[in-house]
Structure formats: structure tokens, C-alpha cells
mmCIF file of C-alpha atoms in Angstrom:
data_model
loop_
_atom_site.group_PDB
_atom_site.id
_atom_site.type_symbol
_atom_site.label_atom_id
_atom_site.label_comp_id
_atom_site.label_asym_id
_atom_site.label_seq_id
_atom_site.Cartn_x
_atom_site.Cartn_y
_atom_site.Cartn_z
ATOM 1 C CA MET F 322 -17.199 32.238 31.345
ATOM 2 C CA SER F 323 -13.609 32.320 32.769
ATOM 3 C CA ARG F 324 -10.720 30.624 30.987
ATOM 4 C CA SER F 325 -10.409 28.056 33.889
ATOM 5 C CA ALA F 326 -14.108 27.270 33.527
ATOM 6 C CA ILE F 327 -13.743 26.672 29.882
ATOM 7 C CA TYR F 328 -10.742 24.373 30.403
ATOM 8 C CA LEU F 329 -12.792 22.452 32.971
ATOM 9 C CA VAL F 330 -15.725 21.974 30.499
ATOM 10 C CA PHE F 331 -13.472 20.728 27.841
ATOM 11 C CA GLY F 332 -11.667 18.466 30.411
ATOM 12 C CA VAL F 333 -15.039 17.017 31.422
ATOM 13 C CA LEU F 334 -16.038 16.500 27.723
ATOM 14 C CA ALA F 335 -12.574 14.975 26.970
ATOM 15 C CA ALA F 336 -13.083 12.423 29.812
ATOM 16 C CA LEU F 337 -16.569 11.557 28.951
ATOM 17 C CA THR F 338 -15.563 11.108 25.223
ATOM 18 C CA MET F 339 -12.702 8.812 26.177
ATOM 19 C CA ALA F 340 -15.090 6.670 28.232
ATOM 20 C CA VAL F 341 -17.563 6.338 25.400
ATOM 21 C CA GLU F 342 -14.830 5.886 22.914
ATOM 22 C CA ARG F 343 -13.417 2.916 24.976
ATOM 23 C CA ARG F 344 -16.908 1.452 25.173
ATOM 24 C CA THR F 345 -17.475 1.995 21.421
ATOM 25 C CA LEU F 346 -14.121 0.351 20.512
ATOM 26 C CA GLU F 347 -14.935 -2.644 22.657
ATOM 27 C CA ASP F 348 -18.259 -3.048 21.000
ATOM 28 C CA ARG F 349 -16.769 -2.611 17.551
ATOM 29 C CA GLN F 350 -14.136 -5.293 18.248
ATOM 30 C CA ARG F 351 -16.822 -7.715 19.594
ATOM 31 C CA GLN F 352 -18.791 -7.184 16.386
ATOM 32 C CA MET F 353 -15.857 -7.794 14.235
ATOM 33 C CA ASP F 354 -14.729 -10.925 16.304
ATOM 34 C CA ASP F 355 -18.277 -12.281 15.780
ATOM 35 C CA VAL F 356 -18.217 -11.716 12.123
ATOM 36 C CA LEU F 357 -14.887 -13.490 11.732
ATOM 37 C CA ALA F 358 -15.909 -16.353 14.083
ATOM 38 C CA ARG F 359 -19.090 -17.117 12.213
ATOM 39 C CA GLY F 360 -17.100 -17.414 8.954
ATOM 40 C CA ALA F 361 -19.295 -14.868 7.339
ATOM 41 C CA ALA F 362 -16.343 -13.450 5.399
ATOM 42 C CA SER F 363 -14.231 -16.371 4.200
ATOM 43 C CA LYS F 364 -10.625 -15.317 3.442
ATOM 44 C CA TYR F 365 -10.654 -17.800 0.588
ATOM 45 C CA VAL F 366 -13.524 -16.177 -1.278
ATOM 46 C CA ARG F 367 -13.209 -12.896 -3.132
ATOM 47 C CA PRO F 368 -15.727 -10.309 -1.921
ATOM 48 C CA ASP F 369 -18.400 -9.288 -4.485
ATOM 49 C CA GLY F 370 -18.125 -6.130 -6.572
ATOM 50 C CA PRO F 371 -20.650 -3.283 -6.360
ATOM 51 C CA THR F 372 -23.045 -5.054 -8.545
ATOM 52 C CA PRO F 373 -23.548 -8.838 -9.417
ATOM 53 C CA GLY F 374 -21.010 -9.925 -11.792
ATOM 54 C CA ALA F 375 -18.929 -6.700 -11.489
ATOM 55 C CA GLY F 376 -15.239 -7.051 -10.578
ATOM 56 C CA LEU F 377 -14.129 -5.826 -7.064
ATOM 57 C CA ARG F 378 -12.362 -2.350 -7.366
ATOM 58 C CA VAL F 379 -8.942 -2.407 -5.680
ATOM 59 C CA GLY F 380 -7.209 0.937 -5.230
ATOM 60 C CA PHE F 381 -3.482 0.978 -5.378
ATOM 61 C CA MET F 382 -0.601 3.321 -4.655
ATOM 62 C CA TYR F 383 3.139 2.977 -4.205
ATOM 63 C CA ASP F 384 4.870 5.055 -1.407
ATOM 64 C CA LEU F 385 8.484 5.030 -2.497
ATOM 65 C CA LEU F 386 10.878 5.234 0.465
ATOM 66 C CA GLY F 387 14.123 4.808 -1.405
ATOM 67 C CA ILE F 388 16.159 3.248 -4.268
ATOM 68 C CA THR F 389 18.207 0.783 -2.339
ATOM 69 C CA ASP F 390 20.345 -0.716 -5.217
ATOM 70 C CA VAL F 391 20.948 -0.247 -8.973
ATOM 71 C CA ASP F 392 22.889 -3.132 -10.544
ATOM 72 C CA ARG F 393 23.259 -2.092 -14.182
ATOM 73 C CA LYS F 394 25.445 -5.085 -15.098
ATOM 74 C CA ALA F 395 22.812 -7.620 -13.827
ATOM 75 C CA GLY F 396 19.833 -5.322 -15.052
ATOM 76 C CA ILE F 397 18.230 -5.242 -11.567
ATOM 77 C CA LEU F 398 16.725 -2.323 -9.642
ATOM 78 C CA GLU F 399 15.893 -2.726 -5.873
ATOM 79 C CA THR F 400 13.375 -0.325 -4.013
ATOM 80 C CA ALA F 401 11.860 -0.074 -0.548
ATOM 81 C CA GLY F 402 8.406 1.334 -0.005
ATOM 82 C CA TYR F 403 4.902 0.850 1.223
ATOM 83 C CA MET F 404 2.191 -0.738 -0.955
ATOM 84 C CA ALA F 405 -1.064 0.897 -0.074
ATOM 85 C CA VAL F 406 -4.083 -0.923 -1.321
ATOM 86 C CA ASN F 407 -7.773 -0.583 -0.394
ATOM 87 C CA TRP F 408 -11.142 -2.281 -1.252
ATOM 88 C CA THR F 409 -14.606 -2.791 0.186
ATOM 89 C CA ASP F 410 -15.708 -6.181 1.629
ATOM 90 C CA SER F 411 -19.293 -5.750 2.417
ATOM 91 C CA ARG F 412 -19.188 -8.958 4.516
ATOM 92 C CA LEU F 413 -17.138 -7.139 7.040
ATOM 93 C CA ALA F 414 -19.571 -4.177 7.469
ATOM 94 C CA VAL F 415 -21.190 -3.974 10.849
ATOM 95 C CA GLU F 416 -23.855 -1.473 12.213
ATOM 96 C CA SER F 417 -22.389 1.715 13.820
ATOM 97 C CA GLN F 418 -23.449 2.315 17.359
ATOM 98 C CA ALA F 419 -25.668 5.344 18.052
ATOM 99 C CA ARG F 420 -23.562 8.224 19.395
ATOM 100 C CA SER F 421 -24.529 10.572 22.293
ATOM 101 C CA SER F 422 -24.737 14.277 21.602
ATOM 102 C CA ILE F 423 -21.347 14.776 23.454
ATOM 103 C CA VAL F 424 -19.602 12.220 21.306
ATOM 104 C CA SER F 425 -21.326 13.562 18.163
ATOM 105 C CA PHE F 426 -19.814 17.046 19.003
ATOM 106 C CA MET F 427 -16.461 15.661 19.603
ATOM 107 C CA TYR F 428 -16.712 13.315 16.487
ATOM 108 C CA ASP F 429 -17.414 16.250 14.274
ATOM 109 C CA VAL F 430 -14.478 18.288 15.548
ATOM 110 C CA THR F 431 -11.893 15.588 15.975
ATOM 111 C CA ASP F 432 -10.691 13.585 13.020
ATOM 112 C CA HIS F 433 -8.754 11.173 15.210
ATOM 113 C CA LEU F 434 -11.767 10.318 17.201
ATOM 114 C CA GLN F 435 -13.777 9.757 13.990
ATOM 115 C CA TYR F 436 -11.182 7.336 12.801
ATOM 116 C CA LEU F 437 -11.083 5.404 16.137
ATOM 117 C CA LEU F 438 -14.795 5.013 16.319
ATOM 118 C CA SER F 439 -15.157 3.779 12.836
ATOM 119 C CA ALA F 440 -12.162 1.296 12.315
ATOM 120 C CA SER F 441 -10.747 -1.821 13.732
ATOM 121 C CA GLN F 442 -7.273 -3.487 13.315
ATOM 122 C CA VAL F 443 -7.696 -6.987 11.978
ATOM 123 C CA PRO F 444 -4.915 -9.408 11.239
ATOM 124 C CA VAL F 445 -4.467 -9.848 7.476
ATOM 125 C CA ASN F 446 -4.486 -13.604 7.857
ATOM 126 C CA ASP F 447 -8.166 -13.503 8.992
ATOM 127 C CA ILE F 448 -9.589 -11.831 5.965
ATOM 128 C CA TRP F 449 -9.519 -11.989 2.171
ATOM 129 C CA THR F 450 -6.665 -9.879 0.603
ATOM 130 C CA PRO F 451 -5.472 -9.505 -3.009
ATOM 131 C CA ASP F 452 -2.717 -12.054 -4.101
ATOM 132 C CA TRP F 453 -0.317 -9.324 -5.321
ATOM 133 C CA GLU F 454 2.815 -10.329 -7.172
ATOM 134 C CA LEU F 455 5.672 -8.391 -8.885
ATOM 135 C CA TYR F 456 5.484 -9.669 -12.426
ATOM 136 C CA ASN F 457 8.814 -8.534 -13.661
ATOM 137 C CA ALA F 458 10.581 -9.732 -10.431
ATOM 138 C CA ALA F 459 14.168 -10.936 -10.379
ATOM 139 C CA GLY F 460 14.046 -13.929 -8.113
ATOM 140 C CA LYS F 461 11.840 -13.402 -5.083
ATOM 141 C CA GLY F 462 11.187 -9.869 -6.170
ATOM 142 C CA LEU F 463 8.371 -8.786 -3.684
ATOM 143 C CA LYS F 464 8.946 -9.208 -0.096
ATOM 144 C CA ILE F 465 6.481 -8.176 2.490
ATOM 145 C CA LEU F 466 8.176 -7.250 5.705
ATOM 146 C CA ASN F 467 6.907 -8.536 8.953
ATOM 147 C CA ASP F 468 3.832 -9.981 7.237
ATOM 148 C CA ARG F 469 2.889 -12.037 10.299
ATOM 149 C CA HIS F 470 2.419 -8.833 12.183
ATOM 150 C CA ASN F 471 0.565 -6.802 9.434
ATOM 151 C CA LEU F 472 -2.896 -5.439 10.301
ATOM 152 C CA ALA F 473 -5.510 -4.300 8.053
ATOM 153 C CA ILE F 474 -7.704 -1.337 8.925
ATOM 154 C CA VAL F 475 -11.497 -2.414 8.552
ATOM 155 C CA TYR F 476 -14.052 0.238 8.770
ATOM 156 C CA THR F 477 -17.715 -0.057 9.735
ATOM 157 C CA SER F 478 -18.642 0.235 6.172
ATOM 158 C CA GLY F 479 -16.616 -2.858 5.226
ATOM 159 C CA HIS F 480 -13.827 -0.596 3.644
ATOM 160 C CA VAL F 481 -10.415 -2.170 4.111
ATOM 161 C CA THR F 482 -7.044 -0.406 3.913
ATOM 162 C CA LEU F 483 -3.792 -2.399 3.932
ATOM 163 C CA ILE F 484 -0.334 -0.701 3.901
ATOM 164 C CA PRO F 485 2.422 -3.347 4.177
ATOM 165 C CA GLN F 486 6.057 -2.343 4.054
ATOM 166 C CA VAL F 487 7.733 -3.974 1.071
ATOM 167 C CA THR F 488 10.976 -4.410 -0.771
ATOM 168 C CA THR F 489 11.073 -5.027 -4.653
ATOM 169 C CA ARG F 490 13.806 -6.469 -6.833
ATOM 170 C CA SER F 491 12.840 -6.038 -10.583
ATOM 171 C CA LEU F 492 14.377 -6.530 -13.850
ATOM 172 C CA CYS F 493 15.225 -3.346 -15.785
ATOM 173 C CA ASP F 494 16.772 -2.581 -19.169
ATOM 174 C CA PHE F 495 20.149 -0.917 -18.509
ATOM 175 C CA THR F 496 21.705 -1.688 -22.035
ATOM 176 C CA SER F 497 21.937 1.900 -22.878
ATOM 177 C CA ARG F 498 24.965 3.938 -21.637
ATOM 178 C CA ALA F 499 22.751 6.972 -21.034
ATOM 179 C CA ASP F 500 22.910 8.577 -17.686
ATOM 180 C CA THR F 501 19.000 8.758 -17.412
ATOM 181 C CA PHE F 502 16.882 5.608 -17.529
ATOM 182 C CA ASN F 503 13.423 4.337 -16.866
ATOM 183 C CA CYS F 504 12.422 1.289 -14.911
ATOM 184 C CA THR F 505 8.783 -0.162 -14.257
ATOM 185 C CA LEU F 506 7.545 -2.187 -11.367
ATOM 186 C CA LYS F 507 4.625 -4.326 -12.621
ATOM 187 C CA PHE F 508 2.240 -5.177 -9.790
ATOM 188 C CA GLY F 509 -0.796 -7.415 -10.246
ATOM 189 C CA SER F 510 -2.974 -10.295 -9.093
ATOM 190 C CA TRP F 511 -1.468 -13.675 -9.791
ATOM 191 C CA THR F 512 -4.836 -15.518 -10.226
ATOM 192 C CA TYR F 513 -7.598 -12.899 -10.742
ATOM 193 C CA SER F 514 -8.276 -11.522 -14.127
ATOM 194 C CA ALA F 515 -9.513 -7.955 -14.876
ATOM 195 C CA ASP F 516 -13.128 -9.426 -14.749
ATOM 196 C CA ASP F 517 -12.515 -10.276 -11.116
ATOM 197 C CA LEU F 518 -10.240 -7.450 -9.812
ATOM 198 C CA ASP F 519 -10.868 -3.869 -11.207
ATOM 199 C CA ILE F 520 -7.349 -2.533 -10.135
ATOM 200 C CA ASP F 521 -7.171 1.243 -10.185
ATOM 201 C CA ILE F 522 -4.444 3.639 -9.191
ATOM 202 C CA VAL F 523 -4.882 6.234 -6.422
ATOM 203 C CA GLY F 524 -3.373 9.351 -8.187
ATOM 204 C CA SER F 525 -1.015 9.511 -11.116
ATOM 205 C CA GLU F 526 2.118 10.183 -8.867
ATOM 206 C CA CYS F 527 3.746 7.858 -6.361
ATOM 207 C CA SER F 528 3.836 9.133 -2.869
ATOM 208 C CA LEU F 529 7.204 10.565 -2.029
ATOM 209 C CA ASP F 530 6.519 12.017 1.380
ATOM 210 C CA GLN F 531 9.094 9.788 3.082
ATOM 211 C CA TYR F 532 11.434 9.219 0.220
ATOM 212 C CA VAL F 533 15.199 9.254 1.092
ATOM 213 C CA PRO F 534 17.464 10.408 -1.832
ATOM 214 C CA ASN F 535 20.020 7.895 -3.239
ATOM 215 C CA SER F 536 23.647 9.179 -3.200
ATOM 216 C CA LYS F 537 24.390 8.107 -6.751
ATOM 217 C CA TYR F 538 21.027 8.262 -8.593
ATOM 218 C CA GLU F 539 18.692 11.304 -8.586
ATOM 219 C CA LEU F 540 14.956 10.434 -8.758
ATOM 220 C CA VAL F 541 13.564 12.344 -11.843
ATOM 221 C CA SER F 542 9.953 10.982 -11.476
ATOM 222 C CA CYS F 543 7.775 8.248 -10.111
ATOM 223 C CA THR F 544 4.477 7.857 -11.698
ATOM 224 C CA GLN F 545 1.677 5.367 -11.656
ATOM 225 C CA SER F 546 -0.460 3.974 -14.445
ATOM 226 C CA ILE F 547 -2.718 1.075 -15.429
ATOM 227 C CA ALA F 548 -2.212 -1.427 -18.244
ATOM 228 C CA ASN F 549 -4.210 -4.308 -19.491
ATOM 229 C CA PHE F 550 -2.429 -7.432 -20.798
ATOM 230 C CA VAL F 551 -3.998 -10.181 -22.858
ATOM 231 C CA TYR F 552 -2.276 -13.613 -22.845
ATOM 232 C CA GLN F 553 -2.986 -16.247 -25.557
ATOM 233 C CA ASN F 554 -6.220 -18.151 -24.642
ATOM 234 C CA LEU F 555 -6.418 -16.387 -21.210
ATOM 235 C CA PRO F 556 -8.634 -13.496 -19.911
ATOM 236 C CA THR F 557 -7.339 -9.944 -19.831
ATOM 237 C CA TYR F 558 -5.195 -9.224 -16.691
ATOM 238 C CA ARG F 559 -4.784 -5.732 -15.271
ATOM 239 C CA TYR F 560 -1.506 -4.269 -13.760
ATOM 240 C CA ALA F 561 -0.622 -1.367 -11.703
ATOM 241 C CA LEU F 562 2.646 -0.018 -13.344
ATOM 242 C CA VAL F 563 5.001 2.075 -11.153
ATOM 243 C CA ASN F 564 7.239 3.995 -13.527
ATOM 244 C CA ILE F 565 10.540 5.100 -12.095
ATOM 245 C CA THR F 566 13.003 7.479 -13.883
ATOM 246 C CA LEU F 567 16.448 7.999 -12.524
ATOM 247 C CA ARG F 568 19.495 10.053 -13.498
ATOM 248 C CA LYS F 569 23.025 9.457 -12.569
ATOM 249 C CA ARG F 570 24.290 12.219 -10.418
ATOM 250 C CA ARG F 571 27.226 14.324 -11.425
ATOM 251 C CA GLY F 572 30.528 12.886 -10.239
ATOM 252 C CA GLN F 573 29.019 9.460 -10.514
ATOM 253 C CA ARG F 574 29.470 9.104 -14.361
ATOM 254 C CA SER F 575 31.069 5.897 -15.699
ATOM 255 C CA ARG F 576 34.790 6.268 -16.408
ATOM 256 C CA GLY F 577 34.896 3.400 -18.735
ATOM 257 C CA ARG F 578 34.257 -0.294 -18.836
ATOM 258 C CA HIS F 579 36.019 -2.755 -16.710
ATOM 259 C CA GLY F 580 37.131 -6.159 -17.968
ATOM 260 C CA ASP F 581 33.955 -7.818 -16.181
ATOM 261 C CA GLY F 582 31.639 -5.608 -17.958
ATOM 262 C CA HIS F 583 30.613 -3.645 -14.758
ATOM 263 C CA TYR F 584 30.281 0.047 -14.955
ATOM 264 C CA GLU F 585 32.179 1.988 -12.345
ATOM 265 C CA GLY F 586 29.870 3.760 -9.761
ATOM 266 C CA ASP F 587 27.024 1.286 -10.074
ATOM 267 C CA GLY F 588 25.237 -0.368 -7.384
ATOM 268 C CA HIS F 589 27.424 -3.584 -6.838
ATOM 269 C CA GLY F 590 31.160 -3.332 -6.594
ATOM 270 C CA HIS F 591 32.085 -6.903 -7.644
#
């Protein structure tokens, strides 16, 4: 078969695939709209876990974009990033449509098509989502950017992925004069205990694929871990901890203490 004939065959396959893909996406969206319209998946009710009485597993990963401010005088660290969370809401599962042999072939060789045929984009305000908070926040420490336009990716299986862009403003202990210090971001549900939400980290390292270095502070490490806390007369609560270690870059060392107690070279110049 000549090269032009091969190109023609793949061109026809691509055209057919796009047509079926469009039809499948329309059917998928109609199915999801029907689920939401019937109120089958109330956004006010937590989805069930894998077994009766079990907590809902929620995966967590912090994608650190940058250290935006270090205020050692006030004891505040500010970061920007993406908070990637995922869970399964079986109430959002819908039946997958049967695929033709042509689409099955393209489905097997094209990851992008596989994603398109099995996922819908749904406004977060239409479905249940975890009520995340930054527990060691300084003021309004966790801000979700453009939250009115955030979409969740919902797969035919009911698996949900949500990746909002966030900024954090957290308390950190800077009382030591050392040039290397550790700060922890403490994420967790505000109302659900560990019996309700089984928070789990996705990998022990933060994602740094899009990290932009800070001119004054070198990022030594960014790790993730899980911790359980028991408050008096309350259930156990589970948190995802993002542990950030920073080191002051050479040439940015403190030259002494000013009268206002602010170290030269730190985040705020007041």
C-alpha cells in the first residue's frame, strides 16, 4: 500500500472517530445532566465509601507553583499551587456506550480519545466536594482562585478529579536565626472526621513540575504526609501535611536586626 493510501485510510479513520466521539460526548453529557437533574447525587450528602460504614477515600496532592512571600517577622509563609484531590462518587457513575470496532481501535492507541470518551466536565457547585480548610491559616489562609469557574472531571465510573488553583497563607515558626527552616501546610476537612473521610496522599513528594524558584529562598524539599489528631471529646480528624523546607540563598543573609525587629532580606520591607 502506498504512503498516500495509508494517509487516506488514517484520515478516514480520524474523521469517523471524531464523528463518533462527538456523538459519544453528547450522550455522556445528556446522561450526566439527567443524573444531576434527578437529584440522584445530592451535593449536600457525602458519597458512600467502598463498603457500608466505611469512610470515603479522598486522594490529595499539592502541586507547588512557588513561594510567593516569606515574612519572618510576622511568622507567615505564602505559597501558590494546585490542590489536586480525587474521590469516587458512585452516584455519578453512568453506563458507558458500546463502541464500534473503529472507535475501539482508536481508543486503544489514543490516550486523549480514551480520556474524552470517559469524562465529563461538571461545575463543582453541582456535585458534592470535600470541605477543605487550611488549619494553620493566617487570616483567610486558603483561597481558591476563580472558584465560580472551576470544573470537576467526572468519569463514567463515578471517579472525580478536582484541581483548583489556590494560594495559601499559613503560620510558620521563624524564631530561629538559622538560614534553613521548615514550614507545614495543614490541610483537612472542617466537618468530616477520619471515620467519614479517609484522606490519603498521592505520593510522598509534592509535584514540582511547574515550580518557579524564589529569588531569596531555595526550596530544599517539599514532602507530603498524613497525620491524625484527636481533640478532647471529639472524633479523630485526619490531615494532609505539606512539609516545605527552605534555605536562604547566599547573598541574602541577614546583616543584623533592625529596630523594628525585621530581618533584612525577608519577605516584607516594612
